[in-house]
């Protein structure tokens, strides 16, 4: 970079601003890119999720590549233990499509690759000595970037430690690459007890016939499916879009679980929606949808505060911040951006 005088400038601020774009790869499946009706991310809710925009270069002081403080809760190289009864295993850093709103930018697409045997052994040793953990999330990256056999090996190894583990496979594959949802994958997952799938949809146009067939295979194999969505400006921040999305999910057999307030991930301010707007949308949706179709509007509190329901945890709104009460009883501030 050059400063206005033309001299060389190695400015930390600028370099930090460049980090998000260089760190999160650009990549989309042919299928998902084909759902876009325009390649302009400002004009299409699918393109907006995978085509980088210059706004990604803008990194605000309170943003981070690790807004959930995953790294603080890493107990082994690939295991995040934040909540007493739950732990999250980073199975792989790759995705079939990289979401521009990704919150795990410190890990996703960095080349860490799949979990090695040693990393799995290290995680298993921790799990074996931590009986408070009852639920395991397999995430990344996308765990379904692994071959069926490899994923089966990971799940089998975990179930050896405790056959009662409830396991969530957190994946975007039914949305970005539904052909990955094969009968053999479904029967492998369904062959274990207490395996759930948690998917990530943000717009009703993602609920294609291919999507529905993919999730139906998994459900028929005995694997229940939940959905997480992120409230995203210009993509789904209106009641009609969210109503169609949640109703469509229930029709496909998927329970809407969370609608997330945008995390403070570096270079994602252009996606975030004011909390007041989120609350108003939930109020509107409550009048339109059954309880079954209504997710919990949740926020992951900055500074590792953890996930809380926005509507019940919001204590007060100040000029520049929303103040939430965290699970530990402490107060956490989430910036109010106007
Ligand atoms: C979100 C999350 C979980 C799961 O939280 P739930 O509210 O049970 O869905 C577990 N571990 C980590 C690290 C998480 O970020």
Coordinates of C-alpha atoms and ligand atoms in Angstrom, one line a residue:
X1 CA 0.0 0.0 0.0
X2 CA 1.1 3.6 -0.6
X3 CA 0.4 6.6 1.6
X4 CA -0.7 9.8 0.0
X5 CA 2.9 11.0 -0.2
X6 CA 3.8 8.0 -2.3
X7 CA 6.1 6.4 0.3
X8 CA 5.8 2.7 1.3
X9 CA 3.4 2.1 4.1
X10 CA 3.2 -1.1 6.1
X11 CA 0.3 -0.2 8.2
X12 CA -1.0 -2.7 10.7
X13 CA -4.5 -1.3 10.4
X14 CA -4.5 -1.9 6.7
X15 CA -3.0 -5.4 6.9
X16 CA -5.6 -6.3 9.5
X17 CA -8.3 -5.1 7.2
X18 CA -7.0 -7.3 4.4
X19 CA -6.9 -10.4 6.5
X20 CA -10.6 -11.5 6.2
X21 CA -10.6 -11.6 2.4
X22 CA -7.3 -13.4 2.1
X23 CA -8.1 -15.9 4.8
X24 CA -11.5 -17.1 3.8
X25 CA -11.3 -18.9 0.5
X26 CA -13.7 -18.2 -2.4
X27 CA -15.4 -21.3 -3.5
X28 CA -18.9 -22.5 -4.4
X29 CA -20.3 -25.8 -5.7
X30 CA -21.6 -25.7 -9.3
X31 CA -25.0 -26.6 -7.9
X32 CA -25.2 -23.8 -5.4
X33 CA -23.8 -21.2 -7.8
X34 CA -26.5 -22.4 -10.2
X35 CA -29.2 -21.4 -7.8
X36 CA -28.2 -17.7 -8.2
X37 CA -30.2 -15.8 -10.7
X38 CA -27.6 -13.1 -10.9
X39 CA -23.9 -13.1 -10.2
X40 CA -24.2 -9.7 -8.5
X41 CA -24.1 -10.3 -4.7
X42 CA -25.9 -7.0 -4.2
X43 CA -28.9 -8.2 -6.3
X44 CA -29.3 -11.9 -5.4
X45 CA -29.7 -13.6 -2.0
X46 CA -27.8 -16.7 -3.1
X47 CA -24.9 -14.8 -4.8
X48 CA -24.6 -12.7 -1.7
X49 CA -23.8 -15.8 0.3
X50 CA -20.8 -16.9 -1.8
X51 CA -19.5 -14.0 -3.9
X52 CA -17.1 -11.8 -1.9
X53 CA -17.8 -8.1 -1.8
X54 CA -15.4 -5.3 -1.1
X55 CA -17.1 -4.7 2.2
X56 CA -15.3 -7.8 3.5
X57 CA -12.1 -5.7 3.5
X58 CA -13.6 -3.5 6.2
X59 CA -12.8 -4.9 9.6
X60 CA -14.2 -3.0 12.6
X61 CA -12.3 -2.7 15.9
X62 CA -14.8 -4.9 17.8
X63 CA -14.8 -7.6 15.1
X64 CA -12.6 -10.7 15.2
X65 CA -11.8 -13.8 13.1
X66 CA -12.9 -15.8 16.2
X67 CA -16.0 -13.9 17.6
X68 CA -17.2 -16.9 19.6
X69 CA -13.8 -17.3 21.3
X70 CA -13.5 -20.9 20.0
X71 CA -9.7 -20.7 20.6
X72 CA -10.1 -19.8 24.2
X73 CA -12.2 -23.0 24.7
X74 CA -10.0 -25.3 22.7
X75 CA -9.1 -28.1 25.1
X76 CA -7.2 -30.2 22.5
X77 CA -6.1 -29.2 19.0
X78 CA -9.5 -29.9 17.5
X79 CA -12.0 -30.0 20.4
X80 CA -13.9 -26.9 21.6
X81 CA -15.4 -27.3 25.1
X82 CA -17.4 -24.2 26.0
X83 CA -20.6 -25.6 27.5
X84 CA -20.4 -28.1 30.3
X85 CA -22.4 -30.9 28.7
X86 CA -21.4 -30.3 25.0
X87 CA -18.2 -30.2 23.0
X88 CA -17.6 -29.4 19.4
X89 CA -15.1 -31.4 17.3
X90 CA -13.5 -29.6 14.3
X91 CA -13.5 -32.5 11.9
X92 CA -12.3 -30.7 8.8
X93 CA -11.6 -27.2 7.6
X94 CA -13.1 -27.5 4.1
X95 CA -16.5 -26.6 2.8
X96 CA -18.3 -27.3 -0.5
X97 CA -19.2 -23.6 -0.5
X98 CA -17.6 -20.9 1.6
X99 CA -20.3 -18.7 3.2
X100 CA -19.1 -15.0 3.1
X101 CA -20.8 -14.6 6.6
X102 CA -18.7 -17.4 8.1
X103 CA -18.0 -16.8 11.8
X104 CA -15.2 -19.4 12.1
X105 CA -12.8 -17.5 10.0
X106 CA -9.9 -18.4 12.2
X107 CA -10.2 -22.0 11.1
X108 CA -12.3 -22.5 8.0
X109 CA -10.3 -23.0 4.8
X110 CA -7.0 -22.4 6.4
X111 CA -5.6 -25.7 5.3
X112 CA -5.8 -27.5 8.6
X113 CA -7.4 -30.3 6.7
X114 CA -9.1 -33.3 8.1
X115 CA -8.7 -34.4 11.7
X116 CA -5.6 -36.6 12.0
X117 CA -5.6 -39.9 13.9
X118 CA -3.4 -38.2 16.5
X119 CA -5.8 -35.3 16.8
X120 CA -8.8 -37.7 17.2
X121 CA -6.9 -39.7 19.8
X122 CA -6.1 -36.5 21.7
X123 CA -9.8 -35.4 21.6
X124 CA -10.9 -38.9 22.7
X125 CA -8.6 -38.9 25.7
X126 CA -10.1 -35.6 26.8
X127 CA -13.6 -36.9 26.4
X128 CA -12.9 -40.1 28.3
X129 CA -11.8 -38.1 31.3
X130 CA -14.7 -35.6 31.0
X131 CA -17.9 -37.4 31.7
X132 CA -19.9 -34.2 32.0
X133 CA -19.9 -34.1 28.2
X134 CA -23.1 -35.7 26.8
X135 CA -23.4 -34.2 23.4
X136 CA -20.9 -33.9 20.6
X137 CA -21.1 -31.6 17.6
X138 CA -19.2 -32.6 14.5
X139 CA -18.4 -29.4 12.7
X140 CA -15.6 -27.5 10.9
X141 CA -15.6 -26.7 8.0
X142 CA -18.1 -29.3 6.9
X143 CA -17.8 -32.8 8.3
X144 CA -19.5 -34.2 5.2
X145 CA -16.4 -33.2 3.1
X146 CA -15.0 -36.5 4.6
X147 CA -15.7 -39.8 2.9
X148 CA -18.5 -41.8 4.5
X149 CA -16.0 -44.4 5.7
X150 CA -13.8 -41.7 7.4
X151 CA -16.8 -40.1 9.1
X152 CA -18.1 -43.5 10.2
X153 CA -14.7 -44.2 11.8
X154 CA -14.9 -40.9 13.7
X155 CA -18.4 -41.5 15.0
X156 CA -17.7 -45.1 15.9
X157 CA -14.6 -44.1 17.8
X158 CA -16.6 -41.5 19.8
X159 CA -19.4 -44.0 20.5
X160 CA -16.8 -46.4 21.9
X161 CA -16.1 -43.8 24.6
X162 CA -19.8 -43.4 25.5
X163 CA -22.5 -45.2 23.5
X164 CA -25.0 -42.7 24.9
X165 CA -23.4 -39.6 23.3
X166 CA -25.8 -37.6 21.3
X167 CA -24.1 -36.6 18.1
X168 CA -24.9 -33.7 15.8
X169 CA -23.5 -33.6 12.3
X170 CA -23.4 -29.9 11.5
X171 CA -23.4 -29.5 7.7
X172 CA -24.5 -27.4 4.8
X173 CA -24.3 -30.2 2.3
X174 CA -28.1 -30.6 1.8
X175 CA -28.1 -27.0 0.7
X176 CA -24.9 -26.6 -1.2
X177 CA -24.3 -30.1 -2.6
X178 CA -27.5 -32.2 -2.2
X179 CA -26.0 -35.0 -4.3
X180 CA -23.7 -35.7 -1.3
X181 CA -26.9 -36.9 0.6
X182 CA -26.7 -40.4 -0.7
X183 CA -28.5 -43.5 0.5
X184 CA -25.2 -44.9 1.8
X185 CA -24.5 -41.8 3.8
X186 CA -28.0 -41.8 5.2
X187 CA -27.8 -45.5 6.2
X188 CA -24.4 -45.1 7.7
X189 CA -25.6 -42.2 9.9
X190 CA -28.9 -44.0 10.7
X191 CA -26.9 -47.0 11.7
X192 CA -25.8 -45.2 14.9
X193 CA -28.2 -44.3 17.8
X194 CA -28.8 -40.7 18.6
X195 CA -27.3 -39.1 15.6
X196 CA -28.9 -35.8 14.5
X197 CA -28.2 -33.5 11.6
X198 CA -28.1 -29.7 11.9
X199 CA -28.2 -27.9 8.6
X200 CA -27.9 -24.2 7.6
X201 CA -30.4 -22.6 5.3
X202 CA -31.0 -18.8 4.9
X203 CA -33.4 -18.4 2.0
X204 CA -36.4 -20.2 0.7
X205 CA -34.8 -20.5 -2.8
X206 CA -32.4 -23.0 -1.2
X207 CA -35.2 -25.4 -0.6
X208 CA -35.1 -27.0 -4.0
X209 CA -36.4 -30.5 -4.9
X210 CA -32.9 -31.8 -4.7
X211 CA -32.7 -30.4 -1.2
X212 CA -36.0 -32.0 -0.2
X213 CA -34.9 -35.4 -1.6
X214 CA -31.6 -35.2 0.3
X215 CA -33.1 -34.4 3.6
X216 CA -35.9 -37.0 3.1
X217 CA -33.2 -39.7 2.6
X218 CA -31.6 -38.8 5.9
X219 CA -34.9 -38.5 7.8
X220 CA -36.1 -41.9 6.5
X221 CA -32.9 -43.4 7.8
X222 CA -33.9 -42.3 11.2
X223 CA -31.8 -39.1 11.6
X224 CA -33.8 -36.1 12.7
X225 CA -32.8 -32.7 11.2
X226 CA -32.7 -29.3 12.7
X227 CA -31.9 -26.0 10.9
X228 CA -29.9 -23.0 11.9
X229 CA -30.3 -19.7 9.9
X230 CA -28.4 -16.4 10.2
X231 CA -30.3 -13.2 10.0
X232 CA -28.6 -11.5 7.0
X233 CA -29.2 -8.0 5.7
X234 CA -30.6 -8.0 2.2
X235 CA -30.9 -11.8 2.1
X236 CA -33.6 -12.8 4.6
X237 CA -34.3 -9.7 6.9
X238 CA -38.0 -9.5 6.0
X239 CA -41.0 -11.4 7.4
X240 CA -42.2 -12.8 4.1
X241 CA -38.8 -14.4 3.3
X242 CA -38.4 -15.9 6.8
X243 CA -42.0 -17.1 6.9
X244 CA -41.5 -18.9 3.5
X245 CA -38.2 -20.3 4.7
X246 CA -39.4 -21.7 8.1
X247 CA -42.7 -23.0 6.6
X248 CA -40.8 -24.7 3.8
X249 CA -38.4 -26.3 6.2
X250 CA -41.2 -27.8 8.3
X251 CA -42.8 -29.1 5.1
X252 CA -39.5 -30.8 4.3
X253 CA -39.4 -32.4 7.7
X254 CA -36.8 -30.0 9.2
X255 CA -37.4 -28.2 12.5
X256 CA -36.2 -24.6 12.6
X257 CA -33.9 -24.5 15.6
X258 CA -32.1 -21.2 15.8
X259 CA -32.2 -17.9 13.9
X260 CA -28.8 -16.2 14.8
X261 CA -28.1 -12.6 15.2
X262 CA -24.9 -12.0 13.1
X263 CA -21.7 -12.7 14.9
X264 CA -19.0 -10.0 15.1
X265 CA -16.9 -11.8 12.5
X266 CA -14.3 -9.7 10.7
X267 CA -15.5 -8.2 7.5
X268 CA -19.2 -9.1 8.0
X269 CA -20.8 -5.8 9.2
X270 CA -22.6 -5.5 5.8
X271 CA -24.6 -8.6 6.7
X272 CA -25.7 -7.6 10.2
X273 CA -29.2 -6.5 11.0
X274 CA -30.1 -4.4 14.1
X275 CA -31.3 -6.4 17.0
X276 CA -34.5 -4.2 17.2
X277 CA -35.3 -5.3 13.6
X278 CA -34.7 -9.0 14.6
X279 CA -37.0 -8.7 17.5
X280 CA -39.7 -7.0 15.4
X281 CA -39.4 -9.8 12.8
X282 CA -39.8 -12.5 15.4
X283 CA -42.9 -10.7 16.8
X284 CA -44.4 -10.6 13.3
X285 CA -43.5 -14.2 12.6
X286 CA -45.1 -15.3 15.9
X287 CA -48.4 -14.1 14.5
X288 CA -47.9 -16.0 11.2
X289 CA -46.3 -19.3 12.1
X290 CA -46.9 -22.3 14.4
X291 CA -44.6 -22.9 17.3
X292 CA -43.2 -25.8 15.4
X293 CA -42.0 -23.5 12.6
X294 CA -40.6 -20.8 14.8
X295 CA -36.9 -20.9 15.8
X296 CA -35.3 -19.2 18.8
X297 CA -33.7 -15.9 17.9
X298 CA -30.3 -16.2 19.5
X299 CA -27.0 -14.4 19.8
X300 CA -23.6 -15.6 20.7
X301 CA -22.4 -13.0 23.2
X302 CA -19.1 -11.4 22.3
X303 CA -16.2 -12.2 24.5
X304 CA -17.1 -15.9 24.9
X305 CA -20.3 -15.1 26.8
X306 CA -22.1 -18.0 25.0
X307 CA -25.4 -18.4 23.2
X308 CA -28.5 -16.7 24.7
X309 CA -32.1 -16.1 23.4
X310 CA -32.1 -12.5 22.3
X311 CA -35.6 -11.7 23.4
X312 CA -35.3 -12.9 27.0
X313 CA -31.6 -12.0 27.6
X314 CA -31.8 -8.4 26.4
X315 CA -31.6 -6.2 29.5
X316 CA -31.5 -2.8 28.0
X317 CA -30.6 -0.9 24.9
X318 CA -28.0 1.9 25.1
X319 CA -27.0 4.5 22.5
X320 CA -24.1 2.3 21.2
X321 CA -24.8 -1.1 22.6
X322 CA -27.4 -3.8 23.4
X323 CA -26.7 -5.1 26.9
X324 CA -27.5 -8.8 27.5
X325 CA -27.4 -10.9 30.5
X326 CA -25.2 -13.9 30.0
X327 CA -25.7 -17.5 31.3
X328 CA -23.1 -16.7 34.0
X329 CA -25.2 -13.7 35.2
X330 CA -22.7 -11.2 33.9
X331 CA -23.6 -8.4 31.5
X332 CA -22.4 -8.5 27.9
X333 CA -22.4 -5.7 25.3
X334 CA -23.2 -6.3 21.7
X335 CA -22.6 -3.1 19.6
X336 CA -25.5 -1.2 18.3
X337 CA -24.6 -0.2 14.8
X338 CA -26.5 2.5 13.1
Ligands
LIG1 C1 -23.3 -23.4 19.6 C2 -22.3 -24.3 20.3 C3 -22.8 -25.5 20.9 C4 -24.2 -25.9 20.9 O1 -25.1 -25.1 21.5 P1 -26.6 -25.4 21.5 O2 -27.2 -24.1 22.1 O3 -26.8 -26.6 22.4 O4 -27.0 -25.6 20.1 C5 -21.8 -26.3 21.5 N1 -20.5 -25.9 21.5 C6 -20.1 -24.8 21.0 C7 -18.6 -24.4 21.0 C8 -21.0 -24.0 20.3 O5 -20.5 -22.8 19.7

